[in-house]
Amino acid sequence: MLDRDGFRPNVSIILLNQRSQVFWGKRIRTHSWQFPQGGIDRGENPEQAMFRELHEEVGLFPRHVHVLARTRDWLRYEVPDRFIRRDARGHYKGQKQIWFLLQLVGHDWDLNLRATDHPEFDAWRWNDYWVPLDVVVEFKRGVYEMALTELARFVPRFDARFESRPDHRNRYLRGGLHQRDQVSGHAAGSECHTGRFGPSFELPPGATFEPDPQTSLGAGPKTTKT
């Protein structure tokens, strides 16, 4: 389903935990990371599509989340021709997205990457709100920056560090910088259960944990669902 300009309606989801960290998913069998997203089916409104994609991609139901905000208008990105099927070239141009900001009111163990027979992610982590854009496929980075910036004012201020480093925020978005304190202790493999994430952190069924997505960037080309 395309609009008159060749853009497919789509929703994208920023899911927050109680520490105002975001769900960050690794695309299955790739080295790129992204937020959950998916197309709006005929007859659906954006909110209905968001709840459907929320369950299909991360296994959550409406009872597990609280809707905090959504973008005011569509955010668009164009997809390069090399990522478009040959039979769709000249018709399909890209995606136009409504972004939703959700608060998780359930538990980490409610997440399930294998909720359907066609999983979108094979790993996930909680990441600081200003995600490293250099692990997002390049043609999506502009809408990520726009969405994160527009929705930032609705993020609950549970973590004082969110307010205390406004200068770092912009560098983090544009330059893909990451904080070294996030990766301390990874060699021991203990941070999945203690330390930064707290004792309640658990992986959902079928998931693996890769603490630092940038460690695998050199392993192969980035691909993503468009």
PDB file of C-alpha atoms in Angstrom:
ATOM      1  CA  MET A   1       0.000   0.000   0.000  1.00  0.00           C
ATOM      2  CA  LEU A   2       1.742   3.163  -1.250  1.00  0.00           C
ATOM      3  CA  ASP A   3       0.688   6.777  -1.173  1.00  0.00           C
ATOM      4  CA  ARG A   4       0.670   8.903  -4.332  1.00  0.00           C
ATOM      5  CA  ASP A   5       4.341   9.804  -3.810  1.00  0.00           C
ATOM      6  CA  GLY A   6       5.518   6.193  -3.521  1.00  0.00           C
ATOM      7  CA  PHE A   7       5.920   6.036   0.282  1.00  0.00           C
ATOM      8  CA  ARG A   8       4.608   3.107   2.298  1.00  0.00           C
ATOM      9  CA  PRO A   9       2.855   4.007   5.602  1.00  0.00           C
ATOM     10  CA  ASN A  10       4.801   2.600   8.518  1.00  0.00           C
ATOM     11  CA  VAL A  11       5.079   2.806  12.309  1.00  0.00           C
ATOM     12  CA  SER A  12       8.187   2.774  14.482  1.00  0.00           C
ATOM     13  CA  ILE A  13       8.396   2.163  18.231  1.00  0.00           C
ATOM     14  CA  ILE A  14      10.668   3.600  20.922  1.00  0.00           C
ATOM     15  CA  LEU A  15      10.128   1.397  23.988  1.00  0.00           C
ATOM     16  CA  LEU A  16      11.381   2.718  27.347  1.00  0.00           C
ATOM     17  CA  ASN A  17      12.121   0.790  30.514  1.00  0.00           C
ATOM     18  CA  GLN A  18      11.791   2.280  34.004  1.00  0.00           C
ATOM     19  CA  ARG A  19      15.256   3.857  33.705  1.00  0.00           C
ATOM     20  CA  SER A  20      14.341   5.673  30.481  1.00  0.00           C
ATOM     21  CA  GLN A  21      16.574   3.366  28.456  1.00  0.00           C
ATOM     22  CA  VAL A  22      15.324   2.196  25.066  1.00  0.00           C
ATOM     23  CA  PHE A  23      14.831  -1.239  23.558  1.00  0.00           C
ATOM     24  CA  TRP A  24      17.550  -1.696  20.931  1.00  0.00           C
ATOM     25  CA  GLY A  25      17.152  -4.725  18.657  1.00  0.00           C
ATOM     26  CA  LYS A  26      19.716  -6.429  16.403  1.00  0.00           C
ATOM     27  CA  ARG A  27      18.259  -7.309  13.006  1.00  0.00           C
ATOM     28  CA  ILE A  28      18.231 -11.055  12.540  1.00  0.00           C
ATOM     29  CA  ARG A  29      21.402 -12.400  10.892  1.00  0.00           C
ATOM     30  CA  THR A  30      22.811  -8.884  10.351  1.00  0.00           C
ATOM     31  CA  HIS A  31      25.072  -6.443  12.191  1.00  0.00           C
ATOM     32  CA  SER A  32      22.638  -3.502  12.201  1.00  0.00           C
ATOM     33  CA  TRP A  33      20.518  -2.396  15.145  1.00  0.00           C
ATOM     34  CA  GLN A  34      17.200  -0.564  15.135  1.00  0.00           C
ATOM     35  CA  PHE A  35      13.881   0.109  16.853  1.00  0.00           C
ATOM     36  CA  PRO A  36      10.870  -2.112  16.118  1.00  0.00           C
ATOM     37  CA  GLN A  37       8.995  -0.977  13.022  1.00  0.00           C
ATOM     38  CA  GLY A  38       6.579  -2.276  10.405  1.00  0.00           C
ATOM     39  CA  GLY A  39       4.042  -1.395   7.735  1.00  0.00           C
ATOM     40  CA  ILE A  40       0.473  -0.256   8.292  1.00  0.00           C
ATOM     41  CA  ASP A  41      -1.932  -2.756   6.754  1.00  0.00           C
ATOM     42  CA  ARG A  42      -5.007  -1.720   4.806  1.00  0.00           C
ATOM     43  CA  GLY A  43      -7.809  -0.827   7.214  1.00  0.00           C
ATOM     44  CA  GLU A  44      -5.474  -0.161  10.151  1.00  0.00           C
ATOM     45  CA  ASN A  45      -4.801   3.185  11.794  1.00  0.00           C
ATOM     46  CA  PRO A  46      -1.261   3.908  13.066  1.00  0.00           C
ATOM     47  CA  GLU A  47      -2.026   2.956  16.671  1.00  0.00           C
ATOM     48  CA  GLN A  48      -3.548  -0.394  15.666  1.00  0.00           C
ATOM     49  CA  ALA A  49      -0.510  -1.118  13.490  1.00  0.00           C
ATOM     50  CA  MET A  50       1.814  -0.138  16.344  1.00  0.00           C
ATOM     51  CA  PHE A  51       0.221  -2.614  18.771  1.00  0.00           C
ATOM     52  CA  ARG A  52       0.294  -5.378  16.140  1.00  0.00           C
ATOM     53  CA  GLU A  53       3.973  -4.772  15.376  1.00  0.00           C
ATOM     54  CA  LEU A  54       4.757  -4.525  19.097  1.00  0.00           C
ATOM     55  CA  HIS A  55       3.505  -8.071  19.559  1.00  0.00           C
ATOM     56  CA  GLU A  56       4.932  -9.495  16.336  1.00  0.00           C
ATOM     57  CA  GLU A  57       8.438  -8.104  16.873  1.00  0.00           C
ATOM     58  CA  VAL A  58       8.922  -8.115  20.661  1.00  0.00           C
ATOM     59  CA  GLY A  59       6.023 -10.205  21.991  1.00  0.00           C
ATOM     60  CA  LEU A  60       4.313  -7.490  24.056  1.00  0.00           C
ATOM     61  CA  PHE A  61       0.585  -6.791  24.380  1.00  0.00           C
ATOM     62  CA  PRO A  62      -1.162  -3.455  25.071  1.00  0.00           C
ATOM     63  CA  ARG A  63      -1.340  -4.316  28.794  1.00  0.00           C
ATOM     64  CA  HIS A  64       2.478  -4.314  28.950  1.00  0.00           C
ATOM     65  CA  VAL A  65       2.935  -0.709  27.823  1.00  0.00           C
ATOM     66  CA  HIS A  66       1.704   2.844  28.286  1.00  0.00           C
ATOM     67  CA  VAL A  67       1.634   5.190  25.281  1.00  0.00           C
ATOM     68  CA  LEU A  68       3.501   8.394  26.176  1.00  0.00           C
ATOM     69  CA  ALA A  69       3.524  10.246  22.851  1.00  0.00           C
ATOM     70  CA  ARG A  70       3.699  10.011  19.058  1.00  0.00           C
ATOM     71  CA  THR A  71       5.185  12.196  16.361  1.00  0.00           C
ATOM     72  CA  ARG A  72       2.896  14.960  15.136  1.00  0.00           C
ATOM     73  CA  ASP A  73       3.305  14.102  11.463  1.00  0.00           C
ATOM     74  CA  TRP A  74       4.835  11.556   9.097  1.00  0.00           C
ATOM     75  CA  LEU A  75       8.629  11.298   9.002  1.00  0.00           C
ATOM     76  CA  ARG A  76       9.933  10.091   5.629  1.00  0.00           C
ATOM     77  CA  TYR A  77      13.043   8.361   4.384  1.00  0.00           C
ATOM     78  CA  GLU A  78      13.922   7.252   0.865  1.00  0.00           C
ATOM     79  CA  VAL A  79      15.321   3.792   0.199  1.00  0.00           C
ATOM     80  CA  PRO A  80      18.261   3.523  -2.226  1.00  0.00           C
ATOM     81  CA  ASP A  81      17.517   1.600  -5.430  1.00  0.00           C
ATOM     82  CA  ARG A  82      19.894  -1.217  -4.499  1.00  0.00           C
ATOM     83  CA  PHE A  83      17.612  -2.133  -1.572  1.00  0.00           C
ATOM     84  CA  ILE A  84      14.419  -2.092  -3.669  1.00  0.00           C
ATOM     85  CA  ARG A  85      13.131  -5.126  -5.553  1.00  0.00           C
ATOM     86  CA  ARG A  86      13.546  -4.731  -9.285  1.00  0.00           C
ATOM     87  CA  ASP A  87       9.798  -4.990  -9.934  1.00  0.00           C
ATOM     88  CA  ALA A  88       9.083  -2.165  -7.428  1.00  0.00           C
ATOM     89  CA  ARG A  89      11.573   0.340  -8.784  1.00  0.00           C
ATOM     90  CA  GLY A  90       9.917   3.422 -10.175  1.00  0.00           C
ATOM     91  CA  HIS A  91       6.893   2.894  -7.888  1.00  0.00           C
ATOM     92  CA  TYR A  92       8.233   2.386  -4.374  1.00  0.00           C
ATOM     93  CA  LYS A  93      10.255   5.292  -2.997  1.00  0.00           C
ATOM     94  CA  GLY A  94      10.545   4.669   0.741  1.00  0.00           C
ATOM     95  CA  GLN A  95       8.731   4.793   4.062  1.00  0.00           C
ATOM     96  CA  LYS A  96       6.681   7.425   5.844  1.00  0.00           C
ATOM     97  CA  GLN A  97       6.499   6.736   9.553  1.00  0.00           C
ATOM     98  CA  ILE A  98       4.569   7.670  12.660  1.00  0.00           C
ATOM     99  CA  TRP A  99       6.800   7.122  15.694  1.00  0.00           C
ATOM    100  CA  PHE A 100       5.396   6.086  19.079  1.00  0.00           C
ATOM    101  CA  LEU A 101       7.061   6.481  22.482  1.00  0.00           C
ATOM    102  CA  LEU A 102       6.001   3.712  24.882  1.00  0.00           C
ATOM    103  CA  GLN A 103       6.716   3.043  28.548  1.00  0.00           C
ATOM    104  CA  LEU A 104       7.134  -0.609  29.519  1.00  0.00           C
ATOM    105  CA  VAL A 105       4.918  -1.317  32.542  1.00  0.00           C
ATOM    106  CA  GLY A 106       5.521  -5.056  32.381  1.00  0.00           C
ATOM    107  CA  HIS A 107       8.792  -6.886  32.972  1.00  0.00           C
ATOM    108  CA  ASP A 108      11.856  -7.669  30.897  1.00  0.00           C
ATOM    109  CA  TRP A 109      10.818 -11.304  30.790  1.00  0.00           C
ATOM    110  CA  ASP A 110       7.587 -10.337  29.021  1.00  0.00           C
ATOM    111  CA  LEU A 111       9.604  -9.572  25.893  1.00  0.00           C
ATOM    112  CA  ASN A 112       9.713 -12.444  23.422  1.00  0.00           C
ATOM    113  CA  LEU A 113      11.605 -12.189  20.131  1.00  0.00           C
ATOM    114  CA  ARG A 114      10.032 -15.492  18.980  1.00  0.00           C
ATOM    115  CA  ALA A 115       6.395 -14.446  19.271  1.00  0.00           C
ATOM    116  CA  THR A 116       5.879 -15.316  15.585  1.00  0.00           C
ATOM    117  CA  ASP A 117       7.413 -17.747  13.106  1.00  0.00           C
ATOM    118  CA  HIS A 118       9.181 -14.850  11.379  1.00  0.00           C
ATOM    119  CA  PRO A 119      11.307 -13.065  14.007  1.00  0.00           C
ATOM    120  CA  GLU A 120      12.784  -9.669  13.148  1.00  0.00           C
ATOM    121  CA  PHE A 121      15.502  -9.600  15.842  1.00  0.00           C
ATOM    122  CA  ASP A 122      17.927 -12.178  17.192  1.00  0.00           C
ATOM    123  CA  ALA A 123      19.315 -10.078  20.072  1.00  0.00           C
ATOM    124  CA  TRP A 124      18.362  -7.046  22.108  1.00  0.00           C
ATOM    125  CA  ARG A 125      19.604  -4.739  24.841  1.00  0.00           C
ATOM    126  CA  TRP A 126      18.593  -1.675  26.833  1.00  0.00           C
ATOM    127  CA  ASN A 127      20.479   1.360  25.536  1.00  0.00           C
ATOM    128  CA  ASP A 128      20.686   5.001  26.577  1.00  0.00           C
ATOM    129  CA  TYR A 129      18.028   7.109  24.840  1.00  0.00           C
ATOM    130  CA  TRP A 130      20.461   8.819  22.438  1.00  0.00           C
ATOM    131  CA  VAL A 131      21.321   5.690  20.487  1.00  0.00           C
ATOM    132  CA  PRO A 132      24.518   5.313  18.400  1.00  0.00           C
ATOM    133  CA  LEU A 133      23.361   6.056  14.869  1.00  0.00           C
ATOM    134  CA  ASP A 134      26.420   4.549  13.205  1.00  0.00           C
ATOM    135  CA  VAL A 135      24.920   1.073  13.776  1.00  0.00           C
ATOM    136  CA  VAL A 136      21.663   2.104  12.051  1.00  0.00           C
ATOM    137  CA  VAL A 137      21.499   1.611   8.273  1.00  0.00           C
ATOM    138  CA  GLU A 138      22.596   4.930   6.789  1.00  0.00           C
ATOM    139  CA  PHE A 139      19.442   5.976   4.944  1.00  0.00           C
ATOM    140  CA  LYS A 140      17.370   5.759   8.169  1.00  0.00           C
ATOM    141  CA  ARG A 141      19.593   7.918  10.360  1.00  0.00           C
ATOM    142  CA  GLY A 142      17.880  11.199   9.521  1.00  0.00           C
ATOM    143  CA  VAL A 143      14.433  10.053  10.669  1.00  0.00           C
ATOM    144  CA  TYR A 144      15.947   8.494  13.804  1.00  0.00           C
ATOM    145  CA  GLU A 145      17.444  11.839  14.751  1.00  0.00           C
ATOM    146  CA  MET A 146      14.201  13.701  14.011  1.00  0.00           C
ATOM    147  CA  ALA A 147      12.056  11.229  15.962  1.00  0.00           C
ATOM    148  CA  LEU A 148      14.332  11.037  18.986  1.00  0.00           C
ATOM    149  CA  THR A 149      14.592  14.818  19.125  1.00  0.00           C
ATOM    150  CA  GLU A 150      10.835  15.412  18.790  1.00  0.00           C
ATOM    151  CA  LEU A 151       9.888  12.812  21.417  1.00  0.00           C
ATOM    152  CA  ALA A 152      12.668  13.534  23.931  1.00  0.00           C
ATOM    153  CA  ARG A 153      10.565  15.994  25.932  1.00  0.00           C
ATOM    154  CA  PHE A 154       8.087  13.201  26.762  1.00  0.00           C
ATOM    155  CA  VAL A 155      10.727  10.875  28.247  1.00  0.00           C
ATOM    156  CA  PRO A 156      10.232  10.490  32.029  1.00  0.00           C
ATOM    157  CA  ARG A 157      13.198  12.032  33.831  1.00  0.00           C
ATOM    158  CA  PHE A 158      13.989   9.049  36.026  1.00  0.00           C
ATOM    159  CA  ASP A 159      17.678   9.333  35.240  1.00  0.00           C
ATOM    160  CA  ALA A 160      19.303  12.664  36.142  1.00  0.00           C
ATOM    161  CA  ARG A 161      22.053  12.045  33.584  1.00  0.00           C
ATOM    162  CA  PHE A 162      19.502  12.565  30.820  1.00  0.00           C
ATOM    163  CA  GLU A 163      19.265  16.242  31.848  1.00  0.00           C
ATOM    164  CA  SER A 164      22.876  16.791  32.824  1.00  0.00           C
ATOM    165  CA  ARG A 165      24.584  16.218  29.460  1.00  0.00           C
ATOM    166  CA  PRO A 166      22.723  18.185  26.770  1.00  0.00           C
ATOM    167  CA  ASP A 167      25.938  18.938  24.884  1.00  0.00           C
ATOM    168  CA  HIS A 168      26.825  15.252  24.723  1.00  0.00           C
ATOM    169  CA  ARG A 169      23.387  14.438  23.370  1.00  0.00           C
ATOM    170  CA  ASN A 170      23.879  16.115  19.994  1.00  0.00           C
ATOM    171  CA  ARG A 171      27.360  14.687  19.487  1.00  0.00           C
ATOM    172  CA  TYR A 172      26.030  11.254  20.392  1.00  0.00           C
ATOM    173  CA  LEU A 173      23.304  11.452  17.766  1.00  0.00           C
ATOM    174  CA  ARG A 174      25.375  12.819  14.928  1.00  0.00           C
ATOM    175  CA  GLY A 175      28.662  11.106  15.615  1.00  0.00           C
ATOM    176  CA  GLY A 176      27.482   7.740  16.919  1.00  0.00           C
ATOM    177  CA  LEU A 177      29.587   8.076  20.073  1.00  0.00           C
ATOM    178  CA  HIS A 178      29.029   5.546  22.807  1.00  0.00           C
ATOM    179  CA  GLN A 179      29.801   5.692  26.497  1.00  0.00           C
ATOM    180  CA  ARG A 180      32.660   3.544  27.675  1.00  0.00           C
ATOM    181  CA  ASP A 181      31.014   2.950  31.037  1.00  0.00           C
ATOM    182  CA  GLN A 182      28.359   0.914  29.213  1.00  0.00           C
ATOM    183  CA  VAL A 183      30.869  -1.703  28.145  1.00  0.00           C
ATOM    184  CA  SER A 184      32.935  -2.073  31.314  1.00  0.00           C
ATOM    185  CA  GLY A 185      32.799  -5.585  32.670  1.00  0.00           C
ATOM    186  CA  HIS A 186      31.605  -7.204  29.422  1.00  0.00           C
ATOM    187  CA  ALA A 187      34.517  -9.594  29.272  1.00  0.00           C
ATOM    188  CA  ALA A 188      33.322 -11.248  32.426  1.00  0.00           C
ATOM    189  CA  GLY A 189      29.845 -11.632  30.940  1.00  0.00           C
ATOM    190  CA  SER A 190      28.225 -10.688  34.233  1.00  0.00           C
ATOM    191  CA  GLU A 191      26.462  -7.447  33.285  1.00  0.00           C
ATOM    192  CA  CYS A 192      23.469  -9.287  31.873  1.00  0.00           C
ATOM    193  CA  HIS A 193      22.380 -10.024  35.433  1.00  0.00           C
ATOM    194  CA  THR A 194      24.093  -7.485  37.696  1.00  0.00           C
ATOM    195  CA  GLY A 195      25.639  -4.022  37.637  1.00  0.00           C
ATOM    196  CA  ARG A 196      24.223  -1.491  35.211  1.00  0.00           C
ATOM    197  CA  PHE A 197      21.097  -3.420  34.276  1.00  0.00           C
ATOM    198  CA  GLY A 198      20.246  -4.494  37.813  1.00  0.00           C
ATOM    199  CA  PRO A 199      19.410  -7.960  39.150  1.00  0.00           C
ATOM    200  CA  SER A 200      16.045  -8.168  37.347  1.00  0.00           C
ATOM    201  CA  PHE A 201      17.479  -8.102  33.814  1.00  0.00           C
ATOM    202  CA  GLU A 202      16.604 -11.262  31.863  1.00  0.00           C
ATOM    203  CA  LEU A 203      16.653 -12.219  28.209  1.00  0.00           C
ATOM    204  CA  PRO A 204      13.394 -13.158  26.484  1.00  0.00           C
ATOM    205  CA  PRO A 205      12.941 -16.652  25.020  1.00  0.00           C
ATOM    206  CA  GLY A 206      15.094 -17.255  21.961  1.00  0.00           C
ATOM    207  CA  ALA A 207      17.244 -14.142  22.478  1.00  0.00           C
ATOM    208  CA  THR A 208      20.959 -13.675  22.892  1.00  0.00           C
ATOM    209  CA  PHE A 209      22.669 -10.732  24.534  1.00  0.00           C
ATOM    210  CA  GLU A 210      25.324  -8.691  22.745  1.00  0.00           C
ATOM    211  CA  PRO A 211      26.233  -5.825  25.086  1.00  0.00           C
ATOM    212  CA  ASP A 212      27.981  -3.577  22.594  1.00  0.00           C
ATOM    213  CA  PRO A 213      26.578  -3.599  19.028  1.00  0.00           C
ATOM    214  CA  GLN A 214      29.640  -1.778  17.710  1.00  0.00           C
ATOM    215  CA  THR A 215      31.912  -4.724  18.485  1.00  0.00           C
ATOM    216  CA  SER A 216      30.507  -6.641  15.495  1.00  0.00           C
ATOM    217  CA  LEU A 217      30.511  -3.885  12.904  1.00  0.00           C
ATOM    218  CA  GLY A 218      33.437  -5.284  11.011  1.00  0.00           C
ATOM    219  CA  ALA A 219      31.938  -8.703  10.572  1.00  0.00           C
ATOM    220  CA  GLY A 220      29.895  -7.968   7.472  1.00  0.00           C
ATOM    221  CA  PRO A 221      27.697  -5.540   5.545  1.00  0.00           C
ATOM    222  CA  LYS A 222      24.689  -3.888   7.167  1.00  0.00           C
ATOM    223  CA  THR A 223      21.275  -4.874   5.920  1.00  0.00           C
ATOM    224  CA  THR A 224      17.805  -4.160   7.160  1.00  0.00           C
ATOM    225  CA  LYS A 225      14.123  -4.580   6.429  1.00  0.00           C
ATOM    226  CA  THR A 226      12.978  -1.638   4.340  1.00  0.00           C
TER     227      THR A 226
END
